[in-house]
PDB file of C-alpha atoms in Angstrom:
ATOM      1  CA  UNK I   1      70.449 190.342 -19.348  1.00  0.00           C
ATOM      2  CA  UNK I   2      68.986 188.882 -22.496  1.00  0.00           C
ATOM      3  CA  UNK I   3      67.811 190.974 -25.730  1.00  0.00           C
ATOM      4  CA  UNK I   4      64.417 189.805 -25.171  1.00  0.00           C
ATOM      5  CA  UNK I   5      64.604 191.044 -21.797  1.00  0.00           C
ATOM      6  CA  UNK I   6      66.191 194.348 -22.549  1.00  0.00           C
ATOM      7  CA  UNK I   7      63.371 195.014 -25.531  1.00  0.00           C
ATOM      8  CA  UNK I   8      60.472 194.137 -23.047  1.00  0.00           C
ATOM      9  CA  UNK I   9      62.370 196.730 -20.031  1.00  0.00           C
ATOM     10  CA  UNK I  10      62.982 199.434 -22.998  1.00  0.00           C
ATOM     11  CA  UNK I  11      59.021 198.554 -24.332  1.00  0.00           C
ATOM     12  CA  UNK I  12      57.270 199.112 -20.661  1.00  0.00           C
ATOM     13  CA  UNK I  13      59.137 202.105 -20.273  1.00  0.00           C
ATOM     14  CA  UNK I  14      58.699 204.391 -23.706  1.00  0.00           C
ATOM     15  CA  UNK I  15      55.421 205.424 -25.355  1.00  0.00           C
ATOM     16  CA  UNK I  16      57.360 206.226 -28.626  1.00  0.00           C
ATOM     17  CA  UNK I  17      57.635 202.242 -29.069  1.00  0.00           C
ATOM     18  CA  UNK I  18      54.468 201.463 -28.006  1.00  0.00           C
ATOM     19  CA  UNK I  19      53.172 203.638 -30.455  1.00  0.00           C
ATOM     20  CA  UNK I  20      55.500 202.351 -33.517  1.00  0.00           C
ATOM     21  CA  UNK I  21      53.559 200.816 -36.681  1.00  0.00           C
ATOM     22  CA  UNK I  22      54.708 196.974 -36.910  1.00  0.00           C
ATOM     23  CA  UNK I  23      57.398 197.743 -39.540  1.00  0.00           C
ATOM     24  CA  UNK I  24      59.073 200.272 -37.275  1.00  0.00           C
ATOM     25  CA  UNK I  25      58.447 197.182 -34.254  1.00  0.00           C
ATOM     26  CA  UNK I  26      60.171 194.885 -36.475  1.00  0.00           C
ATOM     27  CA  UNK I  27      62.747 197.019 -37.036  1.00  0.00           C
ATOM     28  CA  UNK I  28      63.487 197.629 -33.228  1.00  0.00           C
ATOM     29  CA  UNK I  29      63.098 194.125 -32.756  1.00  0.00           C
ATOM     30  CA  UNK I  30      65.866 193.001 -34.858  1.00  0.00           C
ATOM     31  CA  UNK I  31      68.148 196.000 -33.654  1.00  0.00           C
ATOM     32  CA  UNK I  32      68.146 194.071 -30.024  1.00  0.00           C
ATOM     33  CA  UNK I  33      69.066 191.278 -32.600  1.00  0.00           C
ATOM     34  CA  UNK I  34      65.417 189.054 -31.063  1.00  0.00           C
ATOM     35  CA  UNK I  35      65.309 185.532 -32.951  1.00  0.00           C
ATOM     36  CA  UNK I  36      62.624 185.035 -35.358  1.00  0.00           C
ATOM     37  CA  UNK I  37      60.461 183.130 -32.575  1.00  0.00           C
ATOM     38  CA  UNK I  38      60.748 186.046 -29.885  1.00  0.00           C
ATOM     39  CA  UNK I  39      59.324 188.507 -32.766  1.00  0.00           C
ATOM     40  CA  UNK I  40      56.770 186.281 -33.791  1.00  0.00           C
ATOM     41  CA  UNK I  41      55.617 186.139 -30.255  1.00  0.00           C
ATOM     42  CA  UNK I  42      55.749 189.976 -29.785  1.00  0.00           C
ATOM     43  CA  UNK I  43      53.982 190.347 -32.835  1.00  0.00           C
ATOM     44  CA  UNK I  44      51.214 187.518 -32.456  1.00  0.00           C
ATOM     45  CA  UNK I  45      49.740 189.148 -29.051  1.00  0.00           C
ATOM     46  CA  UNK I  46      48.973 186.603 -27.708  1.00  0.00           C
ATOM     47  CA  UNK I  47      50.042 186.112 -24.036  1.00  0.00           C
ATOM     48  CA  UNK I  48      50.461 182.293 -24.089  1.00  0.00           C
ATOM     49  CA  UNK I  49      53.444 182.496 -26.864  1.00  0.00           C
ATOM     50  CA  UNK I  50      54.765 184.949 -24.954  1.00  0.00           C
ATOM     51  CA  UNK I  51      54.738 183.029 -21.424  1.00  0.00           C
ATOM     52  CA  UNK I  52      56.359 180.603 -23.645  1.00  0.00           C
ATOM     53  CA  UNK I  53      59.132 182.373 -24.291  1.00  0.00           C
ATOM     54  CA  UNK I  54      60.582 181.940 -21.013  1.00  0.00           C
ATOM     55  CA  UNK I  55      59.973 178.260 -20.320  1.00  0.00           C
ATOM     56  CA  UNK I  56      63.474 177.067 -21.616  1.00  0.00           C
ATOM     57  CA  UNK I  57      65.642 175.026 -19.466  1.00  0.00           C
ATOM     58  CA  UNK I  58      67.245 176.888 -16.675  1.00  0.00           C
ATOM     59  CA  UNK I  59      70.595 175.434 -15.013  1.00  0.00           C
ATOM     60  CA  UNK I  60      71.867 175.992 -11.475  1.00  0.00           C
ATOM     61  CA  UNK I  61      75.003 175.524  -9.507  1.00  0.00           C
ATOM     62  CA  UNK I  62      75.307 175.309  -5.964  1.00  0.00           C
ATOM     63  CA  UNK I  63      78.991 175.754  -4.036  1.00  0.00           C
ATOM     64  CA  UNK I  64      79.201 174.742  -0.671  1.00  0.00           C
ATOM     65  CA  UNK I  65      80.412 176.824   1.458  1.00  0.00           C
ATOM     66  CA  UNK I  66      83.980 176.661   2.419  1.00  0.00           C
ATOM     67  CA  UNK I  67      85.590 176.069   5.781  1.00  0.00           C
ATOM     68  CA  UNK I  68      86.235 179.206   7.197  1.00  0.00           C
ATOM     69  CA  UNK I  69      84.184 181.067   4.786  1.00  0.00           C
ATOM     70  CA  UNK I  70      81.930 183.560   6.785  1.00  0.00           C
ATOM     71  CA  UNK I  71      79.138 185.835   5.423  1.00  0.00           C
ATOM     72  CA  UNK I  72      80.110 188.915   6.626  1.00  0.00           C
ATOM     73  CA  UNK I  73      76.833 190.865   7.859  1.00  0.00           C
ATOM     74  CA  UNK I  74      77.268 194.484   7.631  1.00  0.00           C
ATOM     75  CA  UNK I  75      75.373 196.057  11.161  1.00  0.00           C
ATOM     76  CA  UNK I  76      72.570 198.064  10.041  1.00  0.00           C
ATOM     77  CA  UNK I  77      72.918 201.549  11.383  1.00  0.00           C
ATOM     78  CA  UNK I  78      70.289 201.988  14.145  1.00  0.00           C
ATOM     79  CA  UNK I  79      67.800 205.119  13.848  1.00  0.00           C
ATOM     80  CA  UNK I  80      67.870 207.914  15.933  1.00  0.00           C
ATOM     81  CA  UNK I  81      65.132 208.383  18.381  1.00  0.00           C
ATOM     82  CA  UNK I  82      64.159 212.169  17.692  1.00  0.00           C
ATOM     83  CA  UNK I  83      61.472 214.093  19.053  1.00  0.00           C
ATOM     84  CA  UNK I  84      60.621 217.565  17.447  1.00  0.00           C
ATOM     85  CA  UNK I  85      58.208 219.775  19.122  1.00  0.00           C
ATOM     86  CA  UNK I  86      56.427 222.791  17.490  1.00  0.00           C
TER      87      UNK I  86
END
């Protein structure tokens, strides 16, 4: 997972950070070592640089499958049928 990523989970999820003054942000910001460009971002508030943040180039690799290779799908445990009457 990616500092930037990390920052934005930890971020969403405490109200002490949310509630820092933008020298104590900075600071937290460089302790998940963000580039100067992710802080900037952050710091501008502005929801376009941020969107932009995560239109870099992404690269994918796809492995055919090999001959004899089998997903094995785990059976999914049926429910019981119970009926409780009061």
């Amino acid at each position: 997972m990616s500092n930037l990523i990390k920052f934005a989970v930890e971020f969403g999820s405490s109200a002490k950070l949310r509630a820092m003054t933008e020298q104590e942000l900075v600071e937290a910001m460089q302790s998940y070592e963000l580039s100067l460009e992710e802080q900037a971002a952050i710091l501008s508030r502005e929801p376009k640089r941020l969107a932009d943040l995560g239109n870099g180039d992404v690269y994918c690799i796809l492995f055919p499958e090999k001959p004899g290779e089998e997903d094995e799908e785990e059976p999914t445990p049926e429910k019981e049928d119970t009926t409780k009457v009061a």
